[in-house]
């Protein structure tokens, strides 16, 4: 709240945008100044759509298309992985409590049905695999698209 107030007062942000940027930046003023709220929201929507595709009873093609939509150059994948980590964290918290303090509380209406479709152990395993995949993609010359498909496939197989 303090960062959002500062962004409104000193940087002339609109209150809603300031609140979003403050939340997305995890309270870091430097990160808040570097975030483009519109672009960040677009990335979140794509990553969330990928989680929805992985957990929805549809064909595999939906998942592959969703993975393609979040696959970018290696230098830009860090933001996607961070977003996926945040959303997975929120899903885990929703499994524990409906009134959990979510990073993406404004997306709770999209997150809640996803949390209901998957078990806690599967989410924890997915989160662990996500961290491994991020390291492989960012530090090693792993194929990004294939790595993401391999990450999401176990979630898809449960539904």
PDB file of N, CA and C in Angstrom, residues 63-151:
ATOM      1  N   UNK A  63      -3.536 -27.247 -25.279  1.00  0.00           N
ATOM      2  CA  UNK A  63      -2.368 -27.055 -24.426  1.00  0.00           C
ATOM      3  C   UNK A  63      -1.154 -26.650 -25.257  1.00  0.00           C
ATOM      4  N   UNK A  64      -0.938 -27.318 -26.363  1.00  0.00           N
ATOM      5  CA  UNK A  64       0.219 -26.997 -27.210  1.00  0.00           C
ATOM      6  C   UNK A  64       0.121 -25.566 -27.731  1.00  0.00           C
ATOM      7  N   UNK A  65      -1.070 -25.149 -28.142  1.00  0.00           N
ATOM      8  CA  UNK A  65      -1.255 -23.768 -28.600  1.00  0.00           C
ATOM      9  C   UNK A  65      -0.999 -22.773 -27.477  1.00  0.00           C
ATOM     10  N   UNK A  66      -1.477 -23.082 -26.269  1.00  0.00           N
ATOM     11  CA  UNK A  66      -1.273 -22.189 -25.132  1.00  0.00           C
ATOM     12  C   UNK A  66       0.208 -22.093 -24.768  1.00  0.00           C
ATOM     13  N   UNK A  67       0.916 -23.221 -24.829  1.00  0.00           N
ATOM     14  CA  UNK A  67       2.355 -23.204 -24.545  1.00  0.00           C
ATOM     15  C   UNK A  67       3.091 -22.357 -25.582  1.00  0.00           C
ATOM     16  N   UNK A  68       2.698 -22.478 -26.833  1.00  0.00           N
ATOM     17  CA  UNK A  68       3.320 -21.647 -27.882  1.00  0.00           C
ATOM     18  C   UNK A  68       3.124 -20.163 -27.600  1.00  0.00           C
ATOM     19  N   UNK A  69       1.977 -19.802 -27.040  1.00  0.00           N
ATOM     20  CA  UNK A  69       1.664 -18.388 -26.780  1.00  0.00           C
ATOM     21  C   UNK A  69       2.536 -17.791 -25.682  1.00  0.00           C
ATOM     22  N   UNK A  70       3.125 -18.634 -24.822  1.00  0.00           N
ATOM     23  CA  UNK A  70       4.005 -18.086 -23.780  1.00  0.00           C
ATOM     24  C   UNK A  70       5.481 -18.337 -24.072  1.00  0.00           C
ATOM     25  N   UNK A  71       5.757 -19.049 -25.143  1.00  0.00           N
ATOM     26  CA  UNK A  71       7.146 -19.345 -25.495  1.00  0.00           C
ATOM     27  C   UNK A  71       7.744 -18.169 -26.260  1.00  0.00           C
ATOM     28  N   UNK A  72       8.795 -17.605 -25.692  1.00  0.00           N
ATOM     29  CA  UNK A  72       9.497 -16.486 -26.308  1.00  0.00           C
ATOM     30  C   UNK A  72      10.995 -16.774 -26.268  1.00  0.00           C
ATOM     31  N   UNK A  73      11.768 -15.816 -26.695  1.00  0.00           N
ATOM     32  CA  UNK A  73      13.227 -15.969 -26.646  1.00  0.00           C
ATOM     33  C   UNK A  73      13.691 -16.199 -25.206  1.00  0.00           C
ATOM     34  N   UNK A  74      14.768 -16.922 -25.062  1.00  0.00           N
ATOM     35  CA  UNK A  74      15.320 -17.254 -23.752  1.00  0.00           C
ATOM     36  C   UNK A  74      15.490 -16.021 -22.866  1.00  0.00           C
ATOM     37  N   UNK A  75      15.911 -14.907 -23.437  1.00  0.00           N
ATOM     38  CA  UNK A  75      16.148 -13.697 -22.644  1.00  0.00           C
ATOM     39  C   UNK A  75      14.861 -13.121 -22.056  1.00  0.00           C
ATOM     40  N   UNK A  76      13.714 -13.468 -22.634  1.00  0.00           N
ATOM     41  CA  UNK A  76      12.435 -12.959 -22.145  1.00  0.00           C
ATOM     42  C   UNK A  76      11.656 -13.994 -21.336  1.00  0.00           C
ATOM     43  N   UNK A  77      12.162 -15.214 -21.228  1.00  0.00           N
ATOM     44  CA  UNK A  77      11.431 -16.273 -20.532  1.00  0.00           C
ATOM     45  C   UNK A  77      11.410 -16.078 -19.023  1.00  0.00           C
ATOM     46  N   UNK A  78      12.351 -15.327 -18.475  1.00  0.00           N
ATOM     47  CA  UNK A  78      12.393 -15.120 -17.026  1.00  0.00           C
ATOM     48  C   UNK A  78      11.086 -14.581 -16.482  1.00  0.00           C
ATOM     49  N   UNK A  79      10.498 -13.605 -17.180  1.00  0.00           N
ATOM     50  CA  UNK A  79       9.214 -13.042 -16.743  1.00  0.00           C
ATOM     51  C   UNK A  79       8.107 -14.081 -16.771  1.00  0.00           C
ATOM     52  N   UNK A  80       8.101 -14.924 -17.791  1.00  0.00           N
ATOM     53  CA  UNK A  80       7.064 -15.950 -17.886  1.00  0.00           C
ATOM     54  C   UNK A  80       7.198 -16.973 -16.763  1.00  0.00           C
ATOM     55  N   UNK A  81       8.430 -17.366 -16.484  1.00  0.00           N
ATOM     56  CA  UNK A  81       8.636 -18.308 -15.384  1.00  0.00           C
ATOM     57  C   UNK A  81       8.245 -17.693 -14.044  1.00  0.00           C
ATOM     58  N   UNK A  82       8.612 -16.447 -13.817  1.00  0.00           N
ATOM     59  CA  UNK A  82       8.228 -15.776 -12.577  1.00  0.00           C
ATOM     60  C   UNK A  82       6.708 -15.714 -12.456  1.00  0.00           C
ATOM     61  N   UNK A  83       6.032 -15.372 -13.532  1.00  0.00           N
ATOM     62  CA  UNK A  83       4.568 -15.310 -13.524  1.00  0.00           C
ATOM     63  C   UNK A  83       3.978 -16.680 -13.221  1.00  0.00           C
ATOM     64  N   UNK A  84       4.524 -17.711 -13.836  1.00  0.00           N
ATOM     65  CA  UNK A  84       4.036 -19.064 -13.605  1.00  0.00           C
ATOM     66  C   UNK A  84       4.270 -19.483 -12.151  1.00  0.00           C
ATOM     67  N   UNK A  85       5.413 -19.103 -11.596  1.00  0.00           N
ATOM     68  CA  UNK A  85       5.686 -19.386 -10.182  1.00  0.00           C
ATOM     69  C   UNK A  85       4.668 -18.687  -9.290  1.00  0.00           C
ATOM     70  N   UNK A  86       4.387 -17.411  -9.570  1.00  0.00           N
ATOM     71  CA  UNK A  86       3.425 -16.653  -8.762  1.00  0.00           C
ATOM     72  C   UNK A  86       2.029 -17.267  -8.844  1.00  0.00           C
ATOM     73  N   UNK A  87       1.589 -17.607 -10.041  1.00  0.00           N
ATOM     74  CA  UNK A  87       0.257 -18.181 -10.206  1.00  0.00           C
ATOM     75  C   UNK A  87       0.154 -19.558  -9.552  1.00  0.00           C
ATOM     76  N   UNK A  88       1.209 -20.350  -9.646  1.00  0.00           N
ATOM     77  CA  UNK A  88       1.212 -21.661  -8.995  1.00  0.00           C
ATOM     78  C   UNK A  88       1.183 -21.491  -7.486  1.00  0.00           C
ATOM     79  N   UNK A  89       1.932 -20.523  -6.969  1.00  0.00           N
ATOM     80  CA  UNK A  89       1.900 -20.204  -5.536  1.00  0.00           C
ATOM     81  C   UNK A  89       0.483 -19.849  -5.112  1.00  0.00           C
ATOM     82  N   UNK A  90      -0.182 -19.013  -5.910  1.00  0.00           N
ATOM     83  CA  UNK A  90      -1.556 -18.630  -5.597  1.00  0.00           C
ATOM     84  C   UNK A  90      -2.494 -19.834  -5.606  1.00  0.00           C
ATOM     85  N   UNK A  91      -2.298 -20.754  -6.552  1.00  0.00           N
ATOM     86  CA  UNK A  91      -3.123 -21.966  -6.591  1.00  0.00           C
ATOM     87  C   UNK A  91      -2.914 -22.812  -5.332  1.00  0.00           C
ATOM     88  N   UNK A  92      -1.678 -22.935  -4.903  1.00  0.00           N
ATOM     89  CA  UNK A  92      -1.373 -23.702  -3.688  1.00  0.00           C
ATOM     90  C   UNK A  92      -2.032 -23.041  -2.483  1.00  0.00           C
ATOM     91  N   UNK A  93      -1.933 -21.712  -2.392  1.00  0.00           N
ATOM     92  CA  UNK A  93      -2.566 -21.007  -1.276  1.00  0.00           C
ATOM     93  C   UNK A  93      -4.082 -21.155  -1.304  1.00  0.00           C
ATOM     94  N   UNK A  94      -4.681 -21.128  -2.479  1.00  0.00           N
ATOM     95  CA  UNK A  94      -6.131 -21.326  -2.587  1.00  0.00           C
ATOM     96  C   UNK A  94      -6.544 -22.720  -2.137  1.00  0.00           C
ATOM     97  N   UNK A  95      -5.689 -23.717  -2.380  1.00  0.00           N
ATOM     98  CA  UNK A  95      -5.985 -25.069  -1.911  1.00  0.00           C
ATOM     99  C   UNK A  95      -6.001 -25.117  -0.384  1.00  0.00           C
ATOM    100  N   UNK A  96      -5.188 -24.273   0.237  1.00  0.00           N
ATOM    101  CA  UNK A  96      -5.096 -24.270   1.699  1.00  0.00           C
ATOM    102  C   UNK A  96      -6.194 -23.433   2.345  1.00  0.00           C
ATOM    103  N   UNK A  97      -6.580 -22.325   1.685  1.00  0.00           N
ATOM    104  CA  UNK A  97      -7.567 -21.429   2.289  1.00  0.00           C
ATOM    105  C   UNK A  97      -8.198 -20.557   1.216  1.00  0.00           C
ATOM    106  N   UNK A  98      -9.512 -20.416   1.274  1.00  0.00           N
ATOM    107  CA  UNK A  98     -10.211 -19.589   0.292  1.00  0.00           C
ATOM    108  C   UNK A  98      -9.933 -18.101   0.482  1.00  0.00           C
ATOM    109  N   UNK A  99      -9.538 -17.716   1.686  1.00  0.00           N
ATOM    110  CA  UNK A  99      -9.262 -16.294   1.933  1.00  0.00           C
ATOM    111  C   UNK A  99      -7.761 -16.011   2.015  1.00  0.00           C
ATOM    112  N   UNK A 100      -6.973 -16.798   1.286  1.00  0.00           N
ATOM    113  CA  UNK A 100      -5.518 -16.631   1.267  1.00  0.00           C
ATOM    114  C   UNK A 100      -5.143 -15.290   0.641  1.00  0.00           C
ATOM    115  N   UNK A 101      -4.004 -14.767   1.039  1.00  0.00           N
ATOM    116  CA  UNK A 101      -3.503 -13.512   0.480  1.00  0.00           C
ATOM    117  C   UNK A 101      -2.754 -13.831  -0.814  1.00  0.00           C
ATOM    118  N   UNK A 102      -3.428 -13.608  -1.930  1.00  0.00           N
ATOM    119  CA  UNK A 102      -2.896 -13.952  -3.243  1.00  0.00           C
ATOM    120  C   UNK A 102      -2.150 -12.779  -3.859  1.00  0.00           C
ATOM    121  N   UNK A 103      -1.116 -13.079  -4.621  1.00  0.00           N
ATOM    122  CA  UNK A 103      -0.443 -12.043  -5.401  1.00  0.00           C
ATOM    123  C   UNK A 103      -1.394 -11.539  -6.473  1.00  0.00           C
ATOM    124  N   UNK A 104      -2.097 -12.466  -7.091  1.00  0.00           N
ATOM    125  CA  UNK A 104      -3.007 -12.132  -8.195  1.00  0.00           C
ATOM    126  C   UNK A 104      -4.459 -12.265  -7.730  1.00  0.00           C
ATOM    127  N   UNK A 105      -4.797 -11.561  -6.657  1.00  0.00           N
ATOM    128  CA  UNK A 105      -6.147 -11.670  -6.099  1.00  0.00           C
ATOM    129  C   UNK A 105      -7.223 -11.201  -7.075  1.00  0.00           C
ATOM    130  N   UNK A 106      -6.847 -10.325  -8.005  1.00  0.00           N
ATOM    131  CA  UNK A 106      -7.825  -9.871  -8.997  1.00  0.00           C
ATOM    132  C   UNK A 106      -8.129 -10.951 -10.036  1.00  0.00           C
ATOM    133  N   UNK A 107      -7.368 -12.028 -10.047  1.00  0.00           N
ATOM    134  CA  UNK A 107      -7.623 -13.150 -10.961  1.00  0.00           C
ATOM    135  C   UNK A 107      -8.190 -14.356 -10.206  1.00  0.00           C
ATOM    136  N   UNK A 108      -8.651 -14.117  -8.994  1.00  0.00           N
ATOM    137  CA  UNK A 108      -9.151 -15.217  -8.157  1.00  0.00           C
ATOM    138  C   UNK A 108     -10.287 -15.976  -8.825  1.00  0.00           C
ATOM    139  N   UNK A 109     -11.133 -15.284  -9.559  1.00  0.00           N
ATOM    140  CA  UNK A 109     -12.251 -15.957 -10.221  1.00  0.00           C
ATOM    141  C   UNK A 109     -11.782 -16.944 -11.290  1.00  0.00           C
ATOM    142  N   UNK A 110     -10.609 -16.730 -11.852  1.00  0.00           N
ATOM    143  CA  UNK A 110     -10.042 -17.683 -12.820  1.00  0.00           C
ATOM    144  C   UNK A 110      -9.211 -18.750 -12.112  1.00  0.00           C
ATOM    145  N   UNK A 111      -8.601 -18.391 -10.983  1.00  0.00           N
ATOM    146  CA  UNK A 111      -7.732 -19.322 -10.266  1.00  0.00           C
ATOM    147  C   UNK A 111      -8.514 -20.367  -9.462  1.00  0.00           C
ATOM    148  N   UNK A 112      -9.626 -19.967  -8.878  1.00  0.00           N
ATOM    149  CA  UNK A 112     -10.379 -20.868  -8.007  1.00  0.00           C
ATOM    150  C   UNK A 112     -10.802 -22.162  -8.706  1.00  0.00           C
ATOM    151  N   UNK A 113     -11.389 -22.101  -9.902  1.00  0.00           N
ATOM    152  CA  UNK A 113     -11.756 -23.378 -10.560  1.00  0.00           C
ATOM    153  C   UNK A 113     -10.540 -24.248 -10.867  1.00  0.00           C
ATOM    154  N   UNK A 114      -9.411 -23.624 -11.139  1.00  0.00           N
ATOM    155  CA  UNK A 114      -8.198 -24.405 -11.412  1.00  0.00           C
ATOM    156  C   UNK A 114      -7.732 -25.114 -10.152  1.00  0.00           C
ATOM    157  N   UNK A 115      -7.760 -24.399  -9.036  1.00  0.00           N
ATOM    158  CA  UNK A 115      -7.346 -24.995  -7.762  1.00  0.00           C
ATOM    159  C   UNK A 115      -8.250 -26.173  -7.396  1.00  0.00           C
ATOM    160  N   UNK A 116      -9.513 -26.097  -7.770  1.00  0.00           N
ATOM    161  CA  UNK A 116     -10.456 -27.169  -7.466  1.00  0.00           C
ATOM    162  C   UNK A 116     -10.232 -28.411  -8.336  1.00  0.00           C
ATOM    163  N   UNK A 117      -9.599 -28.243  -9.494  1.00  0.00           N
ATOM    164  CA  UNK A 117      -9.410 -29.359 -10.434  1.00  0.00           C
ATOM    165  C   UNK A 117      -8.167 -30.197 -10.171  1.00  0.00           C
ATOM    166  N   UNK A 118      -7.276 -29.698  -9.346  1.00  0.00           N
ATOM    167  CA  UNK A 118      -5.998 -30.387  -9.170  1.00  0.00           C
ATOM    168  C   UNK A 118      -5.713 -30.583  -7.683  1.00  0.00           C
ATOM    169  N   UNK A 119      -5.056 -31.689  -7.362  1.00  0.00           N
ATOM    170  CA  UNK A 119      -4.722 -31.987  -5.978  1.00  0.00           C
ATOM    171  C   UNK A 119      -3.490 -31.214  -5.506  1.00  0.00           C
ATOM    172  N   UNK A 120      -3.380 -31.080  -4.208  1.00  0.00           N
ATOM    173  CA  UNK A 120      -2.264 -30.355  -3.615  1.00  0.00           C
ATOM    174  C   UNK A 120      -0.925 -30.996  -3.972  1.00  0.00           C
ATOM    175  N   UNK A 121      -0.836 -32.312  -3.902  1.00  0.00           N
ATOM    176  CA  UNK A 121       0.441 -32.965  -4.204  1.00  0.00           C
ATOM    177  C   UNK A 121       0.845 -32.727  -5.657  1.00  0.00           C
ATOM    178  N   UNK A 122      -0.126 -32.719  -6.553  1.00  0.00           N
ATOM    179  CA  UNK A 122       0.175 -32.447  -7.961  1.00  0.00           C
ATOM    180  C   UNK A 122       0.676 -31.017  -8.152  1.00  0.00           C
ATOM    181  N   UNK A 123       0.078 -30.080  -7.441  1.00  0.00           N
ATOM    182  CA  UNK A 123       0.525 -28.684  -7.536  1.00  0.00           C
ATOM    183  C   UNK A 123       1.948 -28.518  -7.006  1.00  0.00           C
ATOM    184  N   UNK A 124       2.237 -29.162  -5.895  1.00  0.00           N
ATOM    185  CA  UNK A 124       3.576 -29.068  -5.311  1.00  0.00           C
ATOM    186  C   UNK A 124       4.600 -29.700  -6.255  1.00  0.00           C
ATOM    187  N   UNK A 125       4.257 -30.862  -6.830  1.00  0.00           N
ATOM    188  CA  UNK A 125       5.158 -31.499  -7.797  1.00  0.00           C
ATOM    189  C   UNK A 125       5.356 -30.608  -9.021  1.00  0.00           C
ATOM    190  N   UNK A 126       4.278 -29.994  -9.483  1.00  0.00           N
ATOM    191  CA  UNK A 126       4.365 -29.084 -10.629  1.00  0.00           C
ATOM    192  C   UNK A 126       5.288 -27.916 -10.294  1.00  0.00           C
ATOM    193  N   UNK A 127       5.155 -27.360  -9.108  1.00  0.00           N
ATOM    194  CA  UNK A 127       5.990 -26.220  -8.705  1.00  0.00           C
ATOM    195  C   UNK A 127       7.468 -26.623  -8.668  1.00  0.00           C
ATOM    196  N   UNK A 128       7.747 -27.781  -8.102  1.00  0.00           N
ATOM    197  CA  UNK A 128       9.136 -28.262  -8.056  1.00  0.00           C
ATOM    198  C   UNK A 128       9.689 -28.465  -9.465  1.00  0.00           C
ATOM    199  N   UNK A 129       8.891 -29.072 -10.335  1.00  0.00           N
ATOM    200  CA  UNK A 129       9.314 -29.295 -11.722  1.00  0.00           C
ATOM    201  C   UNK A 129       9.478 -27.967 -12.458  1.00  0.00           C
ATOM    202  N   UNK A 130       8.634 -27.000 -12.135  1.00  0.00           N
ATOM    203  CA  UNK A 130       8.741 -25.667 -12.722  1.00  0.00           C
ATOM    204  C   UNK A 130      10.096 -25.037 -12.402  1.00  0.00           C
ATOM    205  N   UNK A 131      10.532 -25.147 -11.162  1.00  0.00           N
ATOM    206  CA  UNK A 131      11.833 -24.588 -10.779  1.00  0.00           C
ATOM    207  C   UNK A 131      12.973 -25.279 -11.526  1.00  0.00           C
ATOM    208  N   UNK A 132      12.870 -26.599 -11.662  1.00  0.00           N
ATOM    209  CA  UNK A 132      13.884 -27.342 -12.416  1.00  0.00           C
ATOM    210  C   UNK A 132      13.883 -26.939 -13.891  1.00  0.00           C
ATOM    211  N   UNK A 133      12.698 -26.804 -14.458  1.00  0.00           N
ATOM    212  CA  UNK A 133      12.576 -26.434 -15.873  1.00  0.00           C
ATOM    213  C   UNK A 133      13.128 -25.045 -16.115  1.00  0.00           C
ATOM    214  N   UNK A 134      12.816 -24.123 -15.220  1.00  0.00           N
ATOM    215  CA  UNK A 134      13.337 -22.762 -15.361  1.00  0.00           C
ATOM    216  C   UNK A 134      14.863 -22.769 -15.388  1.00  0.00           C
ATOM    217  N   UNK A 135      15.450 -23.523 -14.473  1.00  0.00           N
ATOM    218  CA  UNK A 135      16.908 -23.593 -14.434  1.00  0.00           C
ATOM    219  C   UNK A 135      17.467 -24.200 -15.718  1.00  0.00           C
ATOM    220  N   UNK A 136      16.834 -25.249 -16.208  1.00  0.00           N
ATOM    221  CA  UNK A 136      17.309 -25.896 -17.432  1.00  0.00           C
ATOM    222  C   UNK A 136      17.203 -24.961 -18.630  1.00  0.00           C
ATOM    223  N   UNK A 137      16.104 -24.242 -18.723  1.00  0.00           N
ATOM    224  CA  UNK A 137      15.897 -23.350 -19.867  1.00  0.00           C
ATOM    225  C   UNK A 137      16.812 -22.135 -19.780  1.00  0.00           C
ATOM    226  N   UNK A 138      16.969 -21.575 -18.590  1.00  0.00           N
ATOM    227  CA  UNK A 138      17.722 -20.328 -18.449  1.00  0.00           C
ATOM    228  C   UNK A 138      19.240 -20.545 -18.423  1.00  0.00           C
ATOM    229  N   UNK A 139      19.683 -21.681 -17.908  1.00  0.00           N
ATOM    230  CA  UNK A 139      21.130 -21.886 -17.750  1.00  0.00           C
ATOM    231  C   UNK A 139      21.736 -22.845 -18.761  1.00  0.00           C
ATOM    232  N   UNK A 140      20.903 -23.696 -19.315  1.00  0.00           N
ATOM    233  CA  UNK A 140      21.379 -24.706 -20.258  1.00  0.00           C
ATOM    234  C   UNK A 140      20.656 -24.453 -21.576  1.00  0.00           C
ATOM    235  N   UNK A 141      21.175 -24.938 -22.624  1.00  0.00           N
ATOM    236  CA  UNK A 141      20.571 -24.703 -23.930  1.00  0.00           C
ATOM    237  C   UNK A 141      19.433 -25.695 -24.201  1.00  0.00           C
ATOM    238  N   UNK A 142      18.441 -25.711 -23.278  1.00  0.00           N
ATOM    239  CA  UNK A 142      17.297 -26.607 -23.441  1.00  0.00           C
ATOM    240  C   UNK A 142      16.284 -25.983 -24.395  1.00  0.00           C
ATOM    241  N   UNK A 143      15.582 -26.814 -25.132  1.00  0.00           N
ATOM    242  CA  UNK A 143      14.537 -26.341 -26.033  1.00  0.00           C
ATOM    243  C   UNK A 143      13.371 -25.820 -25.191  1.00  0.00           C
ATOM    244  N   UNK A 144      13.036 -24.548 -25.335  1.00  0.00           N
ATOM    245  CA  UNK A 144      12.030 -23.906 -24.495  1.00  0.00           C
ATOM    246  C   UNK A 144      10.653 -24.541 -24.686  1.00  0.00           C
ATOM    247  N   UNK A 145      10.220 -24.674 -25.930  1.00  0.00           N
ATOM    248  CA  UNK A 145       8.895 -25.225 -26.203  1.00  0.00           C
ATOM    249  C   UNK A 145       8.729 -26.642 -25.684  1.00  0.00           C
ATOM    250  N   UNK A 146       9.697 -27.489 -25.956  1.00  0.00           N
ATOM    251  CA  UNK A 146       9.621 -28.870 -25.476  1.00  0.00           C
ATOM    252  C   UNK A 146       9.680 -28.937 -23.960  1.00  0.00           C
ATOM    253  N   UNK A 147      10.507 -28.091 -23.353  1.00  0.00           N
ATOM    254  CA  UNK A 147      10.610 -28.071 -21.898  1.00  0.00           C
ATOM    255  C   UNK A 147       9.280 -27.682 -21.265  1.00  0.00           C
ATOM    256  N   UNK A 148       8.603 -26.690 -21.838  1.00  0.00           N
ATOM    257  CA  UNK A 148       7.310 -26.265 -21.299  1.00  0.00           C
ATOM    258  C   UNK A 148       6.238 -27.329 -21.517  1.00  0.00           C
ATOM    259  N   UNK A 149       6.251 -27.980 -22.669  1.00  0.00           N
ATOM    260  CA  UNK A 149       5.288 -29.052 -22.902  1.00  0.00           C
ATOM    261  C   UNK A 149       5.484 -30.178 -21.893  1.00  0.00           C
ATOM    262  N   UNK A 150       6.741 -30.536 -21.634  1.00  0.00           N
ATOM    263  CA  UNK A 150       7.044 -31.584 -20.657  1.00  0.00           C
ATOM    264  C   UNK A 150       6.626 -31.152 -19.245  1.00  0.00           C
ATOM    265  N   UNK A 151       6.726 -29.878 -18.956  1.00  0.00           N
ATOM    266  CA  UNK A 151       6.314 -29.361 -17.650  1.00  0.00           C
ATOM    267  C   UNK A 151       4.807 -29.494 -17.456  1.00  0.00           C
TER     268      UNK A 151
END
